[in-house]
Coordinates of C-alpha atoms in Angstrom, one line a residue:
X27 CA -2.8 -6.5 11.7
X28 CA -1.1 -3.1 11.2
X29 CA 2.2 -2.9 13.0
X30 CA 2.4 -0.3 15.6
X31 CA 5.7 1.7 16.2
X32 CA 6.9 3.5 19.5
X33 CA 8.0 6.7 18.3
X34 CA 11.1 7.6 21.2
X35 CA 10.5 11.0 21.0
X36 CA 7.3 10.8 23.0
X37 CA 9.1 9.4 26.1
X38 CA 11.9 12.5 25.8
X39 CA 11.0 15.0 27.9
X40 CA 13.9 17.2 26.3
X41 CA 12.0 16.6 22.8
X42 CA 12.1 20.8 22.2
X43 CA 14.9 22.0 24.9
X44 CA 17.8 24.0 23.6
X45 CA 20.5 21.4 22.0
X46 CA 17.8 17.9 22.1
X47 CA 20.3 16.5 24.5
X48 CA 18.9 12.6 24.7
X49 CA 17.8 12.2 29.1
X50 CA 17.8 8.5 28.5
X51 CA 19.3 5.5 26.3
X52 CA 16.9 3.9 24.4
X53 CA 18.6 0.4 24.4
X54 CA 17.8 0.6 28.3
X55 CA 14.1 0.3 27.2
X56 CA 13.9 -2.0 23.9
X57 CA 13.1 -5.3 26.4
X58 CA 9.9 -3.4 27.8
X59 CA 8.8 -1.8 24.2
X60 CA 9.1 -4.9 22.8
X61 CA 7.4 -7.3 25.2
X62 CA 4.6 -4.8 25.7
X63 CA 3.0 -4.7 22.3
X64 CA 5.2 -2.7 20.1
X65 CA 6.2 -3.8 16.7
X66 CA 9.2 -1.5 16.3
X67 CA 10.4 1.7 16.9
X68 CA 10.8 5.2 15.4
X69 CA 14.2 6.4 16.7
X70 CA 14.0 9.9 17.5
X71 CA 17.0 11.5 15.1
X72 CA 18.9 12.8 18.8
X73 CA 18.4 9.3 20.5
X74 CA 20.7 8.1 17.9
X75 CA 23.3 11.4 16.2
X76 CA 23.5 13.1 19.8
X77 CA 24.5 9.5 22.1
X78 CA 28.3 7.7 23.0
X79 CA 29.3 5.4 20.6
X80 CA 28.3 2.3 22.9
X81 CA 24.9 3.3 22.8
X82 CA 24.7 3.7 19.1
X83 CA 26.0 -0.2 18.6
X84 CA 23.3 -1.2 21.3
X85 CA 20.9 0.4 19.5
X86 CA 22.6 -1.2 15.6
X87 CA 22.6 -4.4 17.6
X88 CA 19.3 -5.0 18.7
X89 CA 17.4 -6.6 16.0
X90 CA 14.5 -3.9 16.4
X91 CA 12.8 -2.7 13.4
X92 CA 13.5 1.0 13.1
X93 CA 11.6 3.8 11.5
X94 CA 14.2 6.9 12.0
X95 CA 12.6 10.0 12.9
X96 CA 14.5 13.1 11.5
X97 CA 14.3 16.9 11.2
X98 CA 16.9 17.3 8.5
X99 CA 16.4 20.1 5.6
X100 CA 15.5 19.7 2.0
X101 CA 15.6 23.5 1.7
X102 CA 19.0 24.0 1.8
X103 CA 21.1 21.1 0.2
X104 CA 23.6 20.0 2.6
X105 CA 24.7 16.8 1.7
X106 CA 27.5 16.5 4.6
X107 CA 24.2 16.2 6.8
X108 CA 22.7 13.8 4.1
X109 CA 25.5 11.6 4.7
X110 CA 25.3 11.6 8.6
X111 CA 21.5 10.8 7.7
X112 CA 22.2 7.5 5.5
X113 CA 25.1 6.6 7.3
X114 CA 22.2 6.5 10.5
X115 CA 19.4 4.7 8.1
X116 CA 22.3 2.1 7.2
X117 CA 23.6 1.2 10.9
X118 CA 20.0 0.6 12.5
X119 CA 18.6 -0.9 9.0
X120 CA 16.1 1.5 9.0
X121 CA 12.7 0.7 7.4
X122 CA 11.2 4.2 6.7
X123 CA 12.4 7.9 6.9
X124 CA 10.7 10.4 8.0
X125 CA 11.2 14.2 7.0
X126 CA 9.7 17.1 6.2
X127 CA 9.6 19.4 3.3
X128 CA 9.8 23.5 4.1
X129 CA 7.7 25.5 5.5
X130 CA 5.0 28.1 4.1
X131 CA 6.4 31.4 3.5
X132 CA 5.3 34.7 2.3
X133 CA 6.8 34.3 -1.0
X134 CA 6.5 31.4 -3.2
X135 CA 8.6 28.4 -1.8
X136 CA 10.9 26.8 -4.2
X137 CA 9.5 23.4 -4.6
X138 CA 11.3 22.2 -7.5
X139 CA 14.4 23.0 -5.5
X140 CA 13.1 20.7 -2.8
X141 CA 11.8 18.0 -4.6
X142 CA 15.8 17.1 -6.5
X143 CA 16.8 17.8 -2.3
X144 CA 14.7 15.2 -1.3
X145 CA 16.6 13.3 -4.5
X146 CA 20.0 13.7 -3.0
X147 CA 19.3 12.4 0.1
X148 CA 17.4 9.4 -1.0
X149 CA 20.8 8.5 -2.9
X150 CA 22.7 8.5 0.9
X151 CA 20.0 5.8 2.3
X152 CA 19.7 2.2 1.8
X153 CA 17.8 1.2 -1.1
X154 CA 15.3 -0.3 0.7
X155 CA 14.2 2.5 3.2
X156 CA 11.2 4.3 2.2
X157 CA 10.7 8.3 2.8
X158 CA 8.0 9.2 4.9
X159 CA 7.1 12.7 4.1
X160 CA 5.0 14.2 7.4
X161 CA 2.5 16.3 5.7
X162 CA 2.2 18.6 8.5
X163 CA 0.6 21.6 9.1
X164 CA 2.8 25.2 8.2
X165 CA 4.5 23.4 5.7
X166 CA 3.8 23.4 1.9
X167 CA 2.7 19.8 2.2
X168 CA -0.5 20.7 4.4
X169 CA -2.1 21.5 1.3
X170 CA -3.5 18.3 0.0
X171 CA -4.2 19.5 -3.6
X172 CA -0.3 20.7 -3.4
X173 CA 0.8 17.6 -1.9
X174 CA -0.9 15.7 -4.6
X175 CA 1.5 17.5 -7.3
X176 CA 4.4 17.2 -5.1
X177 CA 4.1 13.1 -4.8
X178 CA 3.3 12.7 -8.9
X179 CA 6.6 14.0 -9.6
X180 CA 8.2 11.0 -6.6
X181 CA 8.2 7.1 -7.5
X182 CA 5.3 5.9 -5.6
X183 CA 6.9 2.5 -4.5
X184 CA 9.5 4.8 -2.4
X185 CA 7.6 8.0 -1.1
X186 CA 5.1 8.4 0.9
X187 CA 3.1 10.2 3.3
X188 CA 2.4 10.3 6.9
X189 CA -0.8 12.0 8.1
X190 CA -1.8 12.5 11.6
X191 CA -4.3 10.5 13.8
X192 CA -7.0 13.6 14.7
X193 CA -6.7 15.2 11.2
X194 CA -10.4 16.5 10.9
X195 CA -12.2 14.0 8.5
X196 CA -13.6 16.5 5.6
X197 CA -9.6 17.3 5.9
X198 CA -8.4 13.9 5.7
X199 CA -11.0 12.9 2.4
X200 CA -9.4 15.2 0.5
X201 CA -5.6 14.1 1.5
X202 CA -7.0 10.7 0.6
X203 CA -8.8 12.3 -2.6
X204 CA -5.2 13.6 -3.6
X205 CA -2.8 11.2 -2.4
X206 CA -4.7 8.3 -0.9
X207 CA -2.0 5.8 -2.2
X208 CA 0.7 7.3 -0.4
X209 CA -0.7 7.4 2.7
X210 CA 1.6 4.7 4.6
X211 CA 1.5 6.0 8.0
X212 CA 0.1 7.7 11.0
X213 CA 1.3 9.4 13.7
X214 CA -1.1 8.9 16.7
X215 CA -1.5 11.5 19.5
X216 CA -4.6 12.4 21.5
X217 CA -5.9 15.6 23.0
X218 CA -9.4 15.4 22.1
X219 CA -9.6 18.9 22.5
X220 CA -7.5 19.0 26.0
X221 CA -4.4 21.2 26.2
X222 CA -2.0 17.9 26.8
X223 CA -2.0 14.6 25.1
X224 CA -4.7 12.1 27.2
X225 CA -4.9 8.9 27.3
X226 CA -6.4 7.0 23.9
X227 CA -8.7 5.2 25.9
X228 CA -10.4 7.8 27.3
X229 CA -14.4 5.9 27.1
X230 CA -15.5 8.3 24.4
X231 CA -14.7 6.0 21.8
X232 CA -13.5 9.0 19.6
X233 CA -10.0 6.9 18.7
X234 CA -11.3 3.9 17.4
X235 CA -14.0 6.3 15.4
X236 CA -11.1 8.0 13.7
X237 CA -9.3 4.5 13.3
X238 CA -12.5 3.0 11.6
X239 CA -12.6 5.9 9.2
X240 CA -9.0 5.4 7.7
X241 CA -9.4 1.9 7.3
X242 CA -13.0 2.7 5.6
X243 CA -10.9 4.8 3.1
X244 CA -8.5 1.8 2.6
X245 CA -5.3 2.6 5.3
X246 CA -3.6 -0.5 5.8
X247 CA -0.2 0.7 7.0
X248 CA 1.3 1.5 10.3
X249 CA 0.6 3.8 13.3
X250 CA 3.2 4.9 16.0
X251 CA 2.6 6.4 19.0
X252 CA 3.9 10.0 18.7
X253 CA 3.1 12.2 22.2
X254 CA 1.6 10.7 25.2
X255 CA 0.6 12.7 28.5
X256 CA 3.5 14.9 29.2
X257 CA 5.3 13.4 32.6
X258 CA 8.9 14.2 34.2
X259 CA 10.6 10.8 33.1
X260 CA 11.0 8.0 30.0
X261 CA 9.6 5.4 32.6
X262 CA 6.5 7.0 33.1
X263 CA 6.1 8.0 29.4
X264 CA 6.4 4.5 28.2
X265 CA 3.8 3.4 30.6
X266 CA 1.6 5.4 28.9
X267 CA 2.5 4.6 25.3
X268 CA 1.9 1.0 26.7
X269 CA -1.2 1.6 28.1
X270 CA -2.2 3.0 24.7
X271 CA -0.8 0.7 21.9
X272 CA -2.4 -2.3 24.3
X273 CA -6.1 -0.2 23.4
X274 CA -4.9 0.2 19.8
X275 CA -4.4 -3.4 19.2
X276 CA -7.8 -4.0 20.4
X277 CA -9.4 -1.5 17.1
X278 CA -6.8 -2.0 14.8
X279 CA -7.1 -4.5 12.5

């Protein structure tokens, strides 16, 4: 079966407040993500850069597969950051990276300029981690026919893509028609047309439609949890992502 990540950013309800000051320690929570389903985590950049030291070797110390969830630039090089980045991927042993490339502008973007970014910061991280590029809408990589250029000039065993659980489908065939083989990951949150996230298993069966469609096009990577119904604490949020990683493991095979 797939493995299913816990992305920590969707039990932070301070996710887009001024500063992305952490309101919880994720180390408090690993026992209950882990016993209830979850295969690993993907650290929220903040619940790790912005915490006390203590909480950082908790967090180094607990054995958990990591994804590590980051907002870092490859627009502007800045390789003090860079550093800071893989010193991050290197304490937790992170598996996978995720980042993402500029956004659209106006003018032409420099992609080449990116692309030997991207590079430099791959040299800070452990061999081993993989980059994760979110191919998300407003950037340059929400073009699929773009994004296809921009991955045949990356190795293919260490970058690839992340794509988003309700991508429209005659979207999503041609991300797969352009870079189908890069394709390692999916972030999963559900609206289903609602103003907030909902729960997954909401009796429409419209999740595991979308999930039988990627694995029809040959997905066989992992999912994480990304947003869950908005609520005014981590507890609650994590009951939630519980509630829906237990329906996902029911569809997923």
């Amino acid at each position: 079966m797939s493995k299913i990540y816990l992305g920590t950013v969707a039990l932070e309800k301070n996710r887009w407040a001024p500063g992305r000051i952490p309101s919880f320690e994720v180390s408090d929570l690993i026992p209950a993500i882990t016993d209830n389903g979850f295969d690993g985590v993907e650290l929220w950049q903040y619940h790790y850069t912005h915490v006390a030291d203590e909480e950082k070797a908790k967090l180094a110390a607990s054995g958990v597969p990591f994804y590590l969830s980051t907002y870092i630039s490859i627009v502007n090089r800045n390789e003090e950051v860079y550093k800071e980045i893989g010193d991050v991927a290197k304490a937790i042993g992170a598996k996978g990276l995720k980042y993402n490339f500029g956004k659209r502008l106006d003018t032409a973007p420099d992609i080449d300029s990116q692309i030997e970014n991207l590079k430099c910061l791959c040299g800070y991280l452990p061999d081993d981690t993989k980059l994760l590029c979110e191919c998300h809408a407003g950037t340059i990589m929400e073009d699929p026919e773009l994004a296809g250029e921009v991955f045949s000039k990356l190795d293919k065993e260490r970058f690839g893509a992340i794509i988003h659980l309700e991508t429209d489908t005659d979207f999503a065939d041609r991300c797969f028609k352009n870079y189908g083989d890069r394709i390692w990951h999916i972030h999963c949150a559900y609206k289903n047309g609602n103003d907030g996230f909902v729960a997954m298993d909401d009796g429409t069966g419209n999740v595991e439609k979308l999930i039988k469609y990627y694995e029809s096009k040959g997905f066989n990577g992992s999912y994480a949890i990304e947003f869950v119904k908005f609520e005014p604490d981590a507890e609650s949020h994590l009951k939630h992502a519980i509630e829906d990683v237990k329906y996902l493991k029911k569809i997923i095979k």
